[in-house]
Coordinates of C-alpha atoms and ligand atoms in Angstrom, one line a residue:
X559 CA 177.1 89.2 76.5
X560 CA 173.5 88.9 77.0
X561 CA 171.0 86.8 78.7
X562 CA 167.3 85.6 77.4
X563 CA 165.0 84.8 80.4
X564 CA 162.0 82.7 79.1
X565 CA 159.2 81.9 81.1
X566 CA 157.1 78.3 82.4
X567 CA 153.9 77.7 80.4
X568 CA 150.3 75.9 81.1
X569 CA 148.7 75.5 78.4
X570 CA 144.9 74.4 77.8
X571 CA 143.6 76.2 81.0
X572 CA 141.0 73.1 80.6
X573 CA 138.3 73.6 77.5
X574 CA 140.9 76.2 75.6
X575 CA 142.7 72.9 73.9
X576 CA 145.6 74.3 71.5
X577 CA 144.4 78.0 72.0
X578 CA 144.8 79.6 75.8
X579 CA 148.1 79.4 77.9
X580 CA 149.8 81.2 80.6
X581 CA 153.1 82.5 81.5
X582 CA 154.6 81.7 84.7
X583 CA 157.0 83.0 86.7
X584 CA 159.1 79.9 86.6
X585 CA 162.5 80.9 84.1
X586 CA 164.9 78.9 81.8
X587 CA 167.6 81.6 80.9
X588 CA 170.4 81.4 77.7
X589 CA 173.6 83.3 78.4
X590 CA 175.1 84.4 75.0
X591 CA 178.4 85.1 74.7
X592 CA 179.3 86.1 71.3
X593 CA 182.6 85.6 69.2
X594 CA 183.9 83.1 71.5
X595 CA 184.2 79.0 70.5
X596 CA 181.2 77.0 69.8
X597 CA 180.6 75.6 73.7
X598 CA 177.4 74.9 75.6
X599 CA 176.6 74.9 79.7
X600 CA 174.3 73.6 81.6
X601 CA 173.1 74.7 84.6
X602 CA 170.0 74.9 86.8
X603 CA 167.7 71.7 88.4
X604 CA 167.3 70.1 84.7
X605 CA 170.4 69.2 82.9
X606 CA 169.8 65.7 82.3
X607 CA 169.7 64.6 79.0
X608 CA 170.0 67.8 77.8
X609 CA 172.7 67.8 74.8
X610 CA 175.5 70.1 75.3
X611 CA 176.8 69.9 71.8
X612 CA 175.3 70.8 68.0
X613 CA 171.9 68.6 68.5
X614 CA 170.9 70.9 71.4
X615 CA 166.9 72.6 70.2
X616 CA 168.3 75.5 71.3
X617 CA 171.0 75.9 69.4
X618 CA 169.4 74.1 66.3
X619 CA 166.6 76.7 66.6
X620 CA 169.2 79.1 66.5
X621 CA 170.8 78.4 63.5
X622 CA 167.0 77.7 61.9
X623 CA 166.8 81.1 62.3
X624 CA 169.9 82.7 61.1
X625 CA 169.5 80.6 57.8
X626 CA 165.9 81.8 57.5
X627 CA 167.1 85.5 57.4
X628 CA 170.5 84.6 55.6
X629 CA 172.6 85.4 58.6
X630 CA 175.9 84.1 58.7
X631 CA 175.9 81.2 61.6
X632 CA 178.1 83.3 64.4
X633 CA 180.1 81.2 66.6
X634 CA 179.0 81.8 70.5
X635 CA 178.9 80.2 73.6
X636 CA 175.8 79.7 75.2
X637 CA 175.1 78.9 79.0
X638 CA 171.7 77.6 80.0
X639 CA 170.3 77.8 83.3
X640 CA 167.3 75.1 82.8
X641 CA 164.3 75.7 85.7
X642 CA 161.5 74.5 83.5
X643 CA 161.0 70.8 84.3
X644 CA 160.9 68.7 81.3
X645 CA 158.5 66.3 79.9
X646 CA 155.8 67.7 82.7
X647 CA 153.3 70.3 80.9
X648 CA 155.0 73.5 81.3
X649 CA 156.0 74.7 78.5
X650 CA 159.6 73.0 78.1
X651 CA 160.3 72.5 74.7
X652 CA 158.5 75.9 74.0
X653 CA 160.8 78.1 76.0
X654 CA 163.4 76.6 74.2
X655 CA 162.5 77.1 70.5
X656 CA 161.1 80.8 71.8
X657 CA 164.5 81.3 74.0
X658 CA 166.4 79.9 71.0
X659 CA 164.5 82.6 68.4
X660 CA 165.1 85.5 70.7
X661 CA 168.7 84.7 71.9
X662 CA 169.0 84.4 67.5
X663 CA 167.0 87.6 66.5
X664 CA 168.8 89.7 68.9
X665 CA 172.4 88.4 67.5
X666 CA 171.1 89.8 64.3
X667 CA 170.4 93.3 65.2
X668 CA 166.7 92.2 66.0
X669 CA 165.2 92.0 62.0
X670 CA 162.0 90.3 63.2
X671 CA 159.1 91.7 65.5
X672 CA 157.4 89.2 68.7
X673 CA 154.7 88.7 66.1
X674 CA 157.1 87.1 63.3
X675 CA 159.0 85.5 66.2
X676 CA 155.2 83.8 67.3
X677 CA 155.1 82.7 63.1
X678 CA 158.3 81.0 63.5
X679 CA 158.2 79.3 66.8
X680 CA 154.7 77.8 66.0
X681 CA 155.5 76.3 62.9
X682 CA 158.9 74.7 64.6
X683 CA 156.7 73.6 67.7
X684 CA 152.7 73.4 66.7
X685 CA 151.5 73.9 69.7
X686 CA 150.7 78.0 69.8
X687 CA 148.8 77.4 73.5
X688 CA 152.4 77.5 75.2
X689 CA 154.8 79.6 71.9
X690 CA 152.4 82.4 72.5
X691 CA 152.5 83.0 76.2
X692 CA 156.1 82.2 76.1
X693 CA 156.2 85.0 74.2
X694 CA 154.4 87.7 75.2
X695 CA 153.7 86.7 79.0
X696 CA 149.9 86.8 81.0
X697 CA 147.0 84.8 79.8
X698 CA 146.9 84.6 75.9
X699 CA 144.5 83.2 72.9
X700 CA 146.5 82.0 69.6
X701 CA 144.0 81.9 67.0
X702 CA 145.0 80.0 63.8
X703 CA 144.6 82.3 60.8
X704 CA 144.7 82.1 57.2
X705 CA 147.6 85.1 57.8
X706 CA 149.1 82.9 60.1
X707 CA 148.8 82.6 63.9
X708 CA 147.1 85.4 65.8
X709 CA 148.0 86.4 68.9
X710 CA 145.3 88.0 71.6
X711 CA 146.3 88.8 75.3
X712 CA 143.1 88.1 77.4
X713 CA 145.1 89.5 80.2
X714 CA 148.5 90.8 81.1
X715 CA 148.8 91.0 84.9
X716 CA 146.0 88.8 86.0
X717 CA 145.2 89.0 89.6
X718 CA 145.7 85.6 90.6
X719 CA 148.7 83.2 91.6
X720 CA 149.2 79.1 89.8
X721 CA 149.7 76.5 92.9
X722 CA 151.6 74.1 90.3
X723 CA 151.7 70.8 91.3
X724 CA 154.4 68.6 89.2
X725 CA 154.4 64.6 89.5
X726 CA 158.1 63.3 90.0
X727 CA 157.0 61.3 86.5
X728 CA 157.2 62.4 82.7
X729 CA 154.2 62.1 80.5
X730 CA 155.8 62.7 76.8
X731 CA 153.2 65.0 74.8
X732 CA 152.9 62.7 71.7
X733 CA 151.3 59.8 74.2
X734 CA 149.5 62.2 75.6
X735 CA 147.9 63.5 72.4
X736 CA 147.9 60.2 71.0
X737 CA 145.3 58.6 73.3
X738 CA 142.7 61.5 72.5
X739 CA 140.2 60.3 69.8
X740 CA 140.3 62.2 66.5
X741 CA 136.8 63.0 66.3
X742 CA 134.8 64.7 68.9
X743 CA 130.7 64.2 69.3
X744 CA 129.0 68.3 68.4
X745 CA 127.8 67.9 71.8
X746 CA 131.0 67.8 73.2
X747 CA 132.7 70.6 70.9
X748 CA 129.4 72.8 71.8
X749 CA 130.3 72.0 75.9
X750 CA 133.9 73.6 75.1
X751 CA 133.1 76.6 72.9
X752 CA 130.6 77.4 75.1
X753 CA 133.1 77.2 78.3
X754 CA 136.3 78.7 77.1
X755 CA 133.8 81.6 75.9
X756 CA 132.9 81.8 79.9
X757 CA 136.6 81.5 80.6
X758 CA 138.0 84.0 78.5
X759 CA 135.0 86.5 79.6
X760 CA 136.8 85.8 83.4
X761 CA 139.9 86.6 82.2
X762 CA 138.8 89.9 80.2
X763 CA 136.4 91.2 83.1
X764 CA 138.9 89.7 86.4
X765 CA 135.9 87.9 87.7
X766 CA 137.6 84.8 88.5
X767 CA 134.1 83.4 90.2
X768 CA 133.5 82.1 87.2
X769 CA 137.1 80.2 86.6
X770 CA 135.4 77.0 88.5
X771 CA 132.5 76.2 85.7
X772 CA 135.1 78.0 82.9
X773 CA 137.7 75.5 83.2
X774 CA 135.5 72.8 82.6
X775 CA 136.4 70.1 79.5
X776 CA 135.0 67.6 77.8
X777 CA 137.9 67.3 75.0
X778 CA 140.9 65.5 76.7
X779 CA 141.2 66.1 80.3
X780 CA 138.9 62.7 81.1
X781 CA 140.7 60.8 78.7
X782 CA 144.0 61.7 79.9
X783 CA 142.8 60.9 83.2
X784 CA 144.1 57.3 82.8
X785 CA 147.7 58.3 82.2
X786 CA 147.6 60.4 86.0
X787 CA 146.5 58.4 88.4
X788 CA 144.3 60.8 90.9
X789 CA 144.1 63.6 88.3
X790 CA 140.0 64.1 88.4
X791 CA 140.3 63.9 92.6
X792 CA 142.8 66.5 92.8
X793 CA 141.2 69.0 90.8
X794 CA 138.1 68.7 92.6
X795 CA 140.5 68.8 96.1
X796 CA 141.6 72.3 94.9
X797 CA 138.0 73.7 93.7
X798 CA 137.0 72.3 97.7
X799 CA 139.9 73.9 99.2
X800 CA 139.3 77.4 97.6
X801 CA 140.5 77.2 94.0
X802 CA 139.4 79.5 91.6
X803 CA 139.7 76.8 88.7
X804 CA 141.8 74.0 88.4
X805 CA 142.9 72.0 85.1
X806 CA 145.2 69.5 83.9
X807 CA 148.6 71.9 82.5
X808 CA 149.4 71.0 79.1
X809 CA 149.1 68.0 78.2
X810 CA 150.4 67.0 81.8
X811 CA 151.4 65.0 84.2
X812 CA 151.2 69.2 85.8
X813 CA 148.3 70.0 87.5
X814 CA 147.6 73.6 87.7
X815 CA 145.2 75.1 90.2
X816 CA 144.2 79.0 89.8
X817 CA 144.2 80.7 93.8
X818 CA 144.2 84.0 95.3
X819 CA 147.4 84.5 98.0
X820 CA 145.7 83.5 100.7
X821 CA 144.5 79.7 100.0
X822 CA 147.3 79.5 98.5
X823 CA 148.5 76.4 101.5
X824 CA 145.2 74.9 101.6
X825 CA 145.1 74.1 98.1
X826 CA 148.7 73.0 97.6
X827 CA 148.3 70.4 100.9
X828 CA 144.9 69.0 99.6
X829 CA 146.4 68.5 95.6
X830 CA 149.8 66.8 97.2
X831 CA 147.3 64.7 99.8
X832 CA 145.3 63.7 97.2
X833 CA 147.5 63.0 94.6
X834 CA 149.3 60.7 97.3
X835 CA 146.5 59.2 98.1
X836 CA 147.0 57.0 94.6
X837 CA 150.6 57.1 95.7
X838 CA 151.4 60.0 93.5
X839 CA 154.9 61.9 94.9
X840 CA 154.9 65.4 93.5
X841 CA 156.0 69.0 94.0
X842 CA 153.9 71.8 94.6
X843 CA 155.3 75.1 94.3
X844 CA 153.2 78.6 94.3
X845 CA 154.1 81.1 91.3
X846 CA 152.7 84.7 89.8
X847 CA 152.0 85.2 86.3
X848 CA 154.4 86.3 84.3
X849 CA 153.1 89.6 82.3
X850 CA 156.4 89.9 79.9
X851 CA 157.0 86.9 78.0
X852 CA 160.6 85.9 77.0
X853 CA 163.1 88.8 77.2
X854 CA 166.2 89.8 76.5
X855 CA 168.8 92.2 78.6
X856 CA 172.4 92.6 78.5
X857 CA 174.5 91.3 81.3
Ligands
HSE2159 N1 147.6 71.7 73.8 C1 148.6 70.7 73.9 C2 148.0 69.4 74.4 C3 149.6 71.2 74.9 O1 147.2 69.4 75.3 O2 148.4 68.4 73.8 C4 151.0 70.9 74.6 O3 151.8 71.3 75.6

């Protein structure tokens, strides 16, 4: 028996659309118990809605992977303990694909390395900015190659905590996306290279002064302001109660805000009064960064 423990992700960090993500210490976890019958649990605060039988993205992953390497399909039961709200911009449907590969890969003897796990999971999910951190944990670039999908870790323990603020509503990520214009003005794209250059020199050189102007955008976090109510007010609440940086997580409803420990209860009370203020209810919770990605131990 084993268990995969897969972390949270925020992905964007606000001008690194597609490309930088985070790993937070927020878990889904998939017990695997081999060579018993076919059965799926659920457990943890998400179950809902959550298919316990052969549709289940785990499992299908799963089996995606064993035919990819010509592994016979073993029969297991799998218990998931589900932590990772769904549908809110951390990382959900990534941790499953990335738990689903692991919890796979290590069934087989472990044939394929993190980096042809990271090939796999971001051609079954497309969206590298969360497979990536999910994967290898702290603050990571995914750079689309012609060799495939390259994987950079800006940081691996930064020193900073996420004040995570998650709406009680879903925002699916194909509306999300789908409301962003397909073309973008040069004068726009130049505002955003130039800014997640600043960002990623922040993350390299730990001088998280210059998270505030870094985590700037001009690509979609004013055009998904319309789908959450409040969003542009309570990023500028947590710069003005002692942010480092603050963006939108993903493609939201999540607002992530970037702190050191000790503002950590002024900005989670101004975000949650401000978001309530355009009657908003939402969660905030404090977590570390996750430096390990998903892993895999046995139990
Ligand atoms: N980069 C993606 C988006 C995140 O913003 O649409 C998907 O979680």
């Amino acid at each position: 028996m084993f268990r995969v423990k897969i972390p949270a992700t925020s992905a964007n960090l606000g001008p690194g659309f597609d490309c930088l993500g985070l790993a937070l210490q927020l878990y889904n976890s998939i017990i695997v118990e081999p060579s018993r019958p076919f059965e799926i649990s659920l457990t943890g605060s998400y179950r809902d809605g959550i298919p316990a039988d052969e549709s289940n993205l785990v499992w299908r992953t799963m089996c995606h992977f064993w035919k990819l390497i010509h592994y016979p399909i073993p029969s297991v039961a799998l218990t998931f303990e589900n932590n990772i709200p769904p549908s809110r911009g951390l990382g959900s449907s990534s941790a499953a694909i990335v738990g689903g590969l692991v919890a796979a890969n290590t069934l087989a003897g472990s044939p394929y390395s993190k980096y042809e796990l990271l090939q796999v999971a971001n051609a079954l999910e497309g969206h590298p900015d969360n497979v990536t951190p999910a994967l290898y944990g702290g603050v990571t670039l995914s750079i689309p190659t012609e060799g495939g999908m390259l994987p950079r870790i800006l940081s691996q323990k930064p020193n900073f905590k996420a004040v995570v603020v998650i709406p009680n509503t879903l925002l699916n990520t194909t509306k999300a996306r789908g409301i962003l214009p397909p073309d973008v003005s040069r004068k726009d794209a130049v505002f955003n290279i130039s800014h997640a250059g600043l960002l990623i020199e922040a993350f390299i050189r730990e001088e998280y002064s210059l998270l505030k102007e870094g985590m700037r955008d001009l690509l979609h976090q004013n055009q998904r302001a319309a789908l959450i109510p409040g969003m542009l007010e309570t990023l500028e609440a947590a710069f003005q109660a002692g942010a480092y940086g603050a963006a939108l997580s993903g493609s939201g409803p999540t607002l992530i805000a970037l702190i050191t420990e000790t503002s950590k209860k002024e900005v989670s009370q101004s975000m949650i009064t401000t978001l309530g203020q355009y009657e908003v209810n939402a969660q905030a919770i404090v977590l570390g960064i996750d430096s390990c990605g998903a892993t895999s131990s046995i139990t």
